[in-house]
PDB file of C-alpha atoms in Angstrom:
ATOM      1  CA  MET A 146      52.899 262.078 102.174  1.00 43.00           C
ATOM      2  CA  ARG A 147      55.019 264.941 100.922  1.00 44.00           C
ATOM      3  CA  ILE A 148      56.576 264.481  97.478  1.00 43.00           C
ATOM      4  CA  ARG A 149      59.989 266.037  97.035  1.00 47.00           C
ATOM      5  CA  ARG A 150      60.415 267.557  93.658  1.00 49.00           C
ATOM      6  CA  THR A 151      63.645 267.509  91.773  1.00 47.00           C
ATOM      7  CA  ASN A 152      65.019 270.707  90.518  1.00 47.00           C
ATOM      8  CA  PRO A 153      64.449 270.640  86.767  1.00 47.00           C
ATOM      9  CA  LEU A 154      67.858 272.187  86.183  1.00 45.00           C
ATOM     10  CA  PHE A 155      69.605 269.012  87.436  1.00 43.00           C
ATOM     11  CA  ALA A 156      67.405 266.513  85.624  1.00 45.00           C
ATOM     12  CA  PRO A 157      69.647 266.080  82.510  1.00 45.00           C
ATOM     13  CA  ALA A 158      72.740 265.527  84.616  1.00 41.00           C
ATOM     14  CA  ILE A 159      71.034 262.897  86.764  1.00 41.00           C
ATOM     15  CA  ALA A 160      69.839 261.057  83.653  1.00 44.00           C
ATOM     16  CA  ALA A 161      73.353 260.946  82.179  1.00 43.00           C
ATOM     17  CA  VAL A 162      74.784 259.531  85.422  1.00 37.00           C
ATOM     18  CA  ALA A 163      72.117 256.865  85.485  1.00 40.00           C
ATOM     19  CA  ALA A 164      72.807 255.838  81.920  1.00 41.00           C
ATOM     20  CA  LEU A 165      76.517 255.627  82.538  1.00 40.00           C
ATOM     21  CA  SER A 166      75.968 253.439  85.612  1.00 41.00           C
ATOM     22  CA  LEU A 167      73.724 251.090  83.654  1.00 38.00           C
ATOM     23  CA  THR A 168      76.286 250.711  80.891  1.00 42.00           C
ATOM     24  CA  ALA A 169      79.055 249.938  83.376  1.00 41.00           C
ATOM     25  CA  CYS A 170      77.039 247.220  85.072  1.00 39.00           C
ATOM     26  CA  GLN A 171      75.502 245.393  82.096  1.00 44.00           C
ATOM     27  CA  ASP A 172      76.836 244.095  78.781  1.00 45.00           C
ATOM     28  CA  GLY A 173      73.475 244.289  77.025  1.00 41.00           C
ATOM     29  CA  THR A 174      72.311 240.779  78.097  1.00 41.00           C
ATOM     30  CA  GLY A 175      71.686 241.631  81.710  1.00 40.00           C
ATOM     31  CA  THR A 176      75.044 240.263  82.801  1.00 41.00           C
ATOM     32  CA  LYS A 177      77.216 242.407  84.950  1.00 44.00           C
ATOM     33  CA  THR A 178      80.789 242.818  83.691  1.00 42.00           C
ATOM     34  CA  GLU A 179      83.974 243.786  85.434  1.00 44.00           C
ATOM     35  CA  GLY A 180      84.897 246.368  82.778  1.00 45.00           C
ATOM     36  CA  ALA A 181      87.611 246.348  80.127  1.00 43.00           C
ATOM     37  CA  SER A 182      91.218 245.687  81.117  1.00 42.00           C
ATOM     38  CA  THR A 183      93.701 248.484  80.861  1.00 42.00           C
ATOM     39  CA  PRO A 184      94.898 248.620  77.200  1.00 43.00           C
ATOM     40  CA  VAL A 185      98.579 248.262  76.321  1.00 41.00           C
ATOM     41  CA  SER A 186      99.922 251.511  75.106  1.00 42.00           C
ATOM     42  CA  SER A 187     101.094 251.316  71.455  1.00 42.00           C
ATOM     43  CA  ALA A 188     103.442 254.206  71.908  1.00 42.00           C
ATOM     44  CA  VAL A 189     107.099 253.142  71.823  1.00 40.00           C
ATOM     45  CA  THR A 190     109.860 255.359  73.049  1.00 43.00           C
ATOM     46  CA  PRO A 191     112.291 255.909  70.138  1.00 44.00           C
ATOM     47  CA  GLN A 192     115.776 254.434  70.656  1.00 45.00           C
ATOM     48  CA  THR A 193     118.503 256.785  69.673  1.00 44.00           C
ATOM     49  CA  GLY A 194     121.971 255.473  68.874  1.00 43.00           C
ATOM     50  CA  SER A 195     125.300 257.235  68.973  1.00 42.00           C
ATOM     51  CA  THR A 196     124.634 258.630  65.524  1.00 42.00           C
ATOM     52  CA  GLY A 197     121.501 260.424  66.697  1.00 42.00           C
ATOM     53  CA  ALA A 198     119.177 258.514  64.296  1.00 42.00           C
ATOM     54  CA  ALA A 199     115.937 257.391  65.962  1.00 41.00           C
ATOM     55  CA  ALA A 200     114.634 253.846  65.532  1.00 42.00           C
ATOM     56  CA  THR A 201     110.845 253.558  65.311  1.00 44.00           C
ATOM     57  CA  GLY A 202     108.742 250.500  66.150  1.00 46.00           C
ATOM     58  CA  THR A 203     105.229 249.055  66.046  1.00 45.00           C
ATOM     59  CA  THR A 204     103.391 246.658  68.307  1.00 42.00           C
ATOM     60  CA  THR A 205     102.000 243.299  67.257  1.00 46.00           C
ATOM     61  CA  GLY A 206      98.957 241.598  68.695  1.00 44.00           C
ATOM     62  CA  SER A 207     101.125 239.749  71.194  1.00 45.00           C
ATOM     63  CA  GLY A 208     102.537 242.926  72.611  1.00 46.00           C
ATOM     64  CA  THR A 209     105.934 242.384  70.980  1.00 44.00           C
ATOM     65  CA  VAL A 210     107.671 245.485  69.720  1.00 42.00           C
ATOM     66  CA  THR A 211     109.084 245.163  66.183  1.00 45.00           C
ATOM     67  CA  ASN A 212     111.793 247.578  65.161  1.00 47.00           C
ATOM     68  CA  THR A 213     111.139 248.899  61.658  1.00 46.00           C
ATOM     69  CA  GLY A 214     113.439 251.897  61.703  1.00 46.00           C
ATOM     70  CA  SER A 215     116.664 252.365  59.783  1.00 45.00           C
ATOM     71  CA  GLY A 216     118.543 254.020  62.592  1.00 43.00           C
ATOM     72  CA  THR A 217     121.557 252.298  64.077  1.00 43.00           C
ATOM     73  CA  GLY A 218     122.933 252.606  67.546  1.00 44.00           C
ATOM     74  CA  SER A 219     126.347 252.066  69.022  1.00 43.00           C
ATOM     75  CA  HIS A 220     125.229 248.614  70.176  1.00 44.00           C
ATOM     76  CA  ALA A 221     124.786 247.342  66.600  1.00 44.00           C
ATOM     77  CA  LYS A 222     127.484 245.030  65.216  1.00 44.00           C
ATOM     78  CA  PRO A 223     128.405 244.876  61.527  1.00 44.00           C
ATOM     79  CA  ALA A 224     127.876 241.593  59.729  1.00 44.00           C
ATOM     80  CA  GLY A 225     130.807 239.238  59.988  1.00 41.00           C
ATOM     81  CA  GLY A 226     132.684 241.161  62.657  1.00 42.00           C
ATOM     82  CA  THR A 227     132.709 242.180  66.291  1.00 40.00           C
ATOM     83  CA  SER A 228     133.652 245.792  65.851  1.00 42.00           C
ATOM     84  CA  GLY A 229     131.903 248.663  64.102  1.00 44.00           C
ATOM     85  CA  LYS A 230     135.246 250.034  62.844  1.00 42.00           C
ATOM     86  CA  GLN A 231     135.884 249.519  59.153  1.00 42.00           C
ATOM     87  CA  THR A 232     139.413 248.819  58.001  1.00 41.00           C
ATOM     88  CA  SER A 233     140.362 249.563  54.412  1.00 44.00           C
ATOM     89  CA  VAL A 234     142.443 246.941  52.630  1.00 42.00           C
ATOM     90  CA  THR A 235     144.986 248.036  50.056  1.00 45.00           C
ATOM     91  CA  ALA A 236     145.703 245.593  47.246  1.00 41.00           C
ATOM     92  CA  PRO A 237     149.396 244.730  46.914  1.00 45.00           C
ATOM     93  CA  GLN A 238     151.112 246.665  44.204  1.00 49.00           C
ATOM     94  CA  GLY A 239     153.054 244.770  41.568  1.00 44.00           C
ATOM     95  CA  LYS A 240     156.530 245.654  40.465  1.00 50.00           C
ATOM     96  CA  GLY A 241     156.560 248.728  38.289  1.00 53.00           C
ATOM     97  CA  LYS A 242     159.272 247.305  36.049  1.00 57.00           C
ATOM     98  CA  ASP A 243     159.540 244.038  34.196  1.00 62.00           C
ATOM     99  CA  THR A 244     162.597 242.052  35.364  1.00 77.00           C
ATOM    100  CA  ASP A 245     162.902 240.170  32.060  1.00 84.00           C
ATOM    101  CA  PRO A 246     166.225 241.321  30.538  1.00 76.00           C
ATOM    102  CA  ASN A 247     164.740 240.889  27.068  1.00 77.00           C
ATOM    103  CA  ALA A 248     161.832 243.244  27.782  1.00 82.00           C
ATOM    104  CA  PRO A 249     162.089 246.380  25.596  1.00 75.00           C
ATOM    105  CA  GLU A 250     162.252 248.733  28.595  1.00 79.00           C
ATOM    106  CA  ASN A 251     165.273 246.876  29.980  1.00 85.00           C
ATOM    107  CA  ARG A 252     167.316 246.919  26.763  1.00 92.00           C
ATOM    108  CA  VAL A 253     169.824 249.570  25.750  1.00 97.00           C
ATOM    109  CA  LEU A 254     171.299 250.658  22.437  1.00 97.00           C
ATOM    110  CA  CYS A 255     174.455 249.001  21.207  1.00 98.00           C
ATOM    111  CA  ASN A 256     177.211 251.550  20.575  1.00 98.00           C
ATOM    112  CA  GLY A 257     180.896 252.135  21.048  1.00 98.00           C
ATOM    113  CA  SER A 258     180.599 252.259  24.851  1.00 97.00           C
ATOM    114  CA  ASN A 259     179.240 248.758  25.417  1.00 98.00           C
ATOM    115  CA  THR A 260     180.545 246.749  22.452  1.00 98.00           C
ATOM    116  CA  LYS A 261     183.740 245.617  20.765  1.00 98.00           C
ATOM    117  CA  VAL A 262     183.792 246.384  17.018  1.00 98.00           C
ATOM    118  CA  THR A 263     186.020 244.824  14.364  1.00 98.00           C
ATOM    119  CA  ALA A 264     186.227 245.446  10.595  1.00 98.00           C
ATOM    120  CA  LYS A 265     187.950 242.896   8.363  1.00 97.00           C
ATOM    121  CA  PRO A 266     187.981 242.351   4.580  1.00 96.00           C
ATOM    122  CA  VAL A 267     186.776 238.880   3.507  1.00 96.00           C
ATOM    123  CA  PRO A 268     187.838 236.798   0.476  1.00 92.00           C
ATOM    124  CA  ARG A 269     184.241 236.015  -0.417  1.00 91.00           C
ATOM    125  CA  PRO A 270     182.167 237.771  -1.623  1.00 93.00           C
ATOM    126  CA  LEU A 271     184.701 239.708  -3.644  1.00 93.00           C
ATOM    127  CA  ASN A 272     185.475 243.276  -2.482  1.00 95.00           C
ATOM    128  CA  HIS A 273     183.522 242.862   0.752  1.00 97.00           C
ATOM    129  CA  MET A 274     184.322 243.626   4.384  1.00 98.00           C
ATOM    130  CA  LEU A 275     182.627 242.253   7.518  1.00 98.00           C
ATOM    131  CA  ILE A 276     181.871 244.414  10.549  1.00 98.00           C
ATOM    132  CA  THR A 277     181.369 242.470  13.777  1.00 98.00           C
ATOM    133  CA  VAL A 278     179.844 243.997  16.941  1.00 98.00           C
ATOM    134  CA  THR A 279     180.087 242.032  20.204  1.00 98.00           C
ATOM    135  CA  ASN A 280     178.090 243.021  23.291  1.00 98.00           C
ATOM    136  CA  THR A 281     180.573 243.547  26.145  1.00 98.00           C
ATOM    137  CA  GLY A 282     178.044 245.107  28.543  1.00 96.00           C
ATOM    138  CA  SER A 283     175.819 243.574  31.221  1.00 95.00           C
ATOM    139  CA  LYS A 284     172.499 244.360  29.496  1.00 96.00           C
ATOM    140  CA  VAL A 285     170.839 243.242  26.305  1.00 97.00           C
ATOM    141  CA  CYS A 286     171.462 245.810  23.558  1.00 98.00           C
ATOM    142  CA  ASP A 287     169.829 246.587  20.216  1.00 97.00           C
ATOM    143  CA  LEU A 288     171.572 247.183  16.908  1.00 98.00           C
ATOM    144  CA  THR A 289     169.155 249.484  15.101  1.00 97.00           C
ATOM    145  CA  TYR A 290     168.965 250.030  11.345  1.00 98.00           C
ATOM    146  CA  TYR A 291     172.480 249.922   9.819  1.00 98.00           C
ATOM    147  CA  PRO A 292     175.993 251.220  10.580  1.00 98.00           C
ATOM    148  CA  VAL A 293     176.923 254.721   9.464  1.00 97.00           C
ATOM    149  CA  LEU A 294     180.431 254.416   8.038  1.00 97.00           C
ATOM    150  CA  ARG A 295     183.042 257.084   7.455  1.00 96.00           C
ATOM    151  CA  PHE A 296     186.438 256.328   5.940  1.00 97.00           C
ATOM    152  CA  ASP A 297     189.150 258.839   6.762  1.00 96.00           C
ATOM    153  CA  GLU A 298     187.659 262.309   6.221  1.00 91.00           C
ATOM    154  CA  MET A 299     184.952 261.427   3.731  1.00 91.00           C
ATOM    155  CA  GLN A 300     181.968 263.813   3.727  1.00 89.00           C
ATOM    156  CA  TRP A 301     179.265 261.303   2.833  1.00 90.00           C
ATOM    157  CA  ALA A 302     177.958 258.065   4.240  1.00 91.00           C
ATOM    158  CA  PRO A 303     177.069 254.933   2.272  1.00 94.00           C
ATOM    159  CA  GLN A 304     173.416 253.912   2.139  1.00 93.00           C
ATOM    160  CA  ALA A 305     172.054 250.512   3.124  1.00 97.00           C
ATOM    161  CA  ALA A 306     170.770 247.920   0.670  1.00 96.00           C
ATOM    162  CA  GLU A 307     167.032 247.873   1.386  1.00 96.00           C
ATOM    163  CA  GLU A 308     166.695 244.220   0.495  1.00 96.00           C
ATOM    164  CA  THR A 309     168.812 243.358   3.559  1.00 97.00           C
ATOM    165  CA  ARG A 310     166.379 244.867   6.085  1.00 96.00           C
ATOM    166  CA  PRO A 311     165.665 242.170   8.750  1.00 96.00           C
ATOM    167  CA  GLN A 312     162.224 241.258  10.037  1.00 93.00           C
ATOM    168  CA  ALA A 313     163.096 242.377  13.574  1.00 94.00           C
ATOM    169  CA  VAL A 314     165.689 244.495  15.342  1.00 95.00           C
ATOM    170  CA  THR A 315     168.984 242.698  15.857  1.00 97.00           C
ATOM    171  CA  THR A 316     169.269 242.137  19.603  1.00 97.00           C
ATOM    172  CA  LEU A 317     172.436 241.039  21.405  1.00 98.00           C
ATOM    173  CA  SER A 318     172.601 239.436  24.811  1.00 97.00           C
ATOM    174  CA  PRO A 319     175.857 239.958  26.733  1.00 97.00           C
ATOM    175  CA  GLY A 320     178.606 238.142  24.806  1.00 98.00           C
ATOM    176  CA  GLU A 321     176.633 237.795  21.576  1.00 98.00           C
ATOM    177  CA  SER A 322     177.615 239.332  18.226  1.00 98.00           C
ATOM    178  CA  GLY A 323     175.828 241.058  15.359  1.00 98.00           C
ATOM    179  CA  TYR A 324     177.085 241.658  11.825  1.00 98.00           C
ATOM    180  CA  ALA A 325     176.953 243.981   8.827  1.00 98.00           C
ATOM    181  CA  GLY A 326     178.425 243.461   5.399  1.00 98.00           C
ATOM    182  CA  VAL A 327     180.161 246.224   3.390  1.00 98.00           C
ATOM    183  CA  LEU A 328     180.469 246.320  -0.391  1.00 97.00           C
ATOM    184  CA  LEU A 329     183.728 248.260  -0.855  1.00 97.00           C
ATOM    185  CA  SER A 330     183.858 248.577  -4.632  1.00 95.00           C
ATOM    186  CA  ALA A 331     182.178 247.327  -7.771  1.00 92.00           C
ATOM    187  CA  ALA A 332     183.599 244.025  -9.012  1.00 87.00           C
ATOM    188  CA  ASP A 333     183.363 245.184 -12.626  1.00 88.00           C
ATOM    189  CA  GLY A 334     185.250 248.424 -11.989  1.00 84.00           C
ATOM    190  CA  SER A 335     182.238 250.629 -12.692  1.00 88.00           C
ATOM    191  CA  GLY A 336     182.694 252.607  -9.504  1.00 90.00           C
ATOM    192  CA  GLU A 337     184.197 256.071  -9.459  1.00 92.00           C
ATOM    193  CA  GLY A 338     186.514 258.053  -7.207  1.00 90.00           C
ATOM    194  CA  GLY A 339     188.339 255.037  -5.809  1.00 93.00           C
ATOM    195  CA  MET A 340     190.814 255.544  -2.942  1.00 94.00           C
ATOM    196  CA  THR A 341     192.487 253.684  -0.113  1.00 96.00           C
ATOM    197  CA  ALA A 342     191.330 254.422   3.446  1.00 97.00           C
ATOM    198  CA  LYS A 343     193.487 254.079   6.563  1.00 97.00           C
ATOM    199  CA  LYS A 344     190.849 254.856   9.206  1.00 97.00           C
ATOM    200  CA  LEU A 345     187.245 253.888   9.811  1.00 98.00           C
ATOM    201  CA  THR A 346     184.601 255.356  12.092  1.00 97.00           C
ATOM    202  CA  VAL A 347     181.426 253.350  12.801  1.00 98.00           C
ATOM    203  CA  ALA A 348     178.467 255.362  14.100  1.00 98.00           C
ATOM    204  CA  PHE A 349     175.292 253.826  15.565  1.00 98.00           C
ATOM    205  CA  GLN A 350     171.707 254.956  15.078  1.00 98.00           C
ATOM    206  CA  GLY A 351     169.092 255.510  17.763  1.00 97.00           C
ATOM    207  CA  ARG A 352     165.479 254.372  17.973  1.00 94.00           C
ATOM    208  CA  THR A 353     164.520 256.528  15.006  1.00 95.00           C
ATOM    209  CA  PRO A 354     166.303 256.599  11.620  1.00 94.00           C
ATOM    210  CA  ASN A 355     169.404 258.790  11.401  1.00 93.00           C
ATOM    211  CA  SER A 356     169.244 259.687  15.103  1.00 96.00           C
ATOM    212  CA  ASP A 357     172.270 259.585  17.398  1.00 96.00           C
ATOM    213  CA  GLY A 358     172.727 256.160  18.984  1.00 97.00           C
ATOM    214  CA  GLY A 359     175.594 257.054  21.285  1.00 97.00           C
ATOM    215  CA  ALA A 360     179.345 256.633  21.281  1.00 98.00           C
ATOM    216  CA  VAL A 361     181.056 255.767  17.983  1.00 98.00           C
ATOM    217  CA  ALA A 362     183.585 252.985  17.439  1.00 98.00           C
ATOM    218  CA  LYS A 363     186.893 253.189  15.560  1.00 98.00           C
ATOM    219  CA  PRO A 364     187.966 249.679  14.626  1.00 98.00           C
ATOM    220  CA  SER A 365     191.427 249.149  13.177  1.00 97.00           C
ATOM    221  CA  LEU A 366     191.884 248.516   9.469  1.00 97.00           C
ATOM    222  CA  PRO A 367     194.569 246.322   7.858  1.00 96.00           C
ATOM    223  CA  ALA A 368     198.006 247.945   7.689  1.00 95.00           C
ATOM    224  CA  GLY A 369     197.671 248.507   3.966  1.00 94.00           C
ATOM    225  CA  GLY A 370     194.235 250.052   4.344  1.00 96.00           C
ATOM    226  CA  VAL A 371     191.139 249.169   2.305  1.00 96.00           C
ATOM    227  CA  TYR A 372     190.177 250.301  -1.155  1.00 96.00           C
ATOM    228  CA  TYR A 373     186.683 251.692  -1.800  1.00 96.00           C
ATOM    229  CA  ASP A 374     184.873 253.675  -4.527  1.00 95.00           C
ATOM    230  CA  SER A 375     181.466 255.242  -5.177  1.00 94.00           C
ATOM    231  CA  SER A 376     179.859 251.793  -5.107  1.00 95.00           C
ATOM    232  CA  LEU A 377     180.338 251.713  -1.318  1.00 96.00           C
ATOM    233  CA  GLN A 378     177.238 250.235   0.354  1.00 97.00           C
ATOM    234  CA  VAL A 379     176.333 248.467   3.609  1.00 98.00           C
ATOM    235  CA  THR A 380     173.732 245.974   4.864  1.00 98.00           C
ATOM    236  CA  TYR A 381     171.377 246.374   7.799  1.00 98.00           C
ATOM    237  CA  TRP A 382     172.579 244.842  11.040  1.00 98.00           C
ATOM    238  CA  GLN A 383     172.098 241.058  10.961  1.00 98.00           C
ATOM    239  CA  GLN A 384     171.823 238.413  13.641  1.00 97.00           C
ATOM    240  CA  ASP A 385     173.801 235.879  11.570  1.00 97.00           C
ATOM    241  CA  MET A 386     177.118 236.320   9.792  1.00 97.00           C
ATOM    242  CA  ALA A 387     175.890 234.391   6.768  1.00 96.00           C
ATOM    243  CA  ASP A 388     173.073 236.872   6.221  1.00 96.00           C
ATOM    244  CA  ALA A 389     175.526 239.776   6.298  1.00 97.00           C
ATOM    245  CA  LEU A 390     177.780 238.175   3.650  1.00 94.00           C
ATOM    246  CA  GLU A 391     175.063 236.674   1.442  1.00 90.00           C
ATOM    247  CA  TRP A 392     174.375 240.018  -0.201  1.00 81.00           C
TER     248      TRP A 392
END
């Protein structure tokens, strides 16, 4: 019998094929297996939304794809709404001005343009005169500090008695009146340079001392005029007539 020899150059290749065949047919116990099933690919095609951001995912043991990316697509809906469009809400703006007529920004200065001013001598206290200012305007007005008086062509103005300064600015609603008392002359005759005046000008102060408060007033004096001397002095504006004449 003739024995056919195998070319020694092909011996390693034949051995490898044999080993591979044996592995495919047996599982190590002599049992023939059908081979492993085709594995599920773990690669997931990235989903790209309208913003161009890619969403990445991983597979679980059950083959379910879990999205772990932060990208958002056009199909995503914002929480609590059905549209991805955001609408800005502007808080309502309150009124820029207080409507309270007594609020400081709504009050004006009392002066000769919005008041009626009278000046009348009184029997008590002796040698005193009362100045009354009535608000004839439509807004609340303030009487600041004290009246600046000028009889005839006098070149000086009487000062106010500091002890008559009120706790707050005298404020007049429409129709209300404020008052100031005037000491015309010393009761004991100690005053100097006495004379009789026929005219009176009442000037008003502004928000700061000695500033211009607006139009002056020129109330009428009695036909015989009023007598005054160097003792001439006034009170601060008062809310009550009694306070103006108590001094």
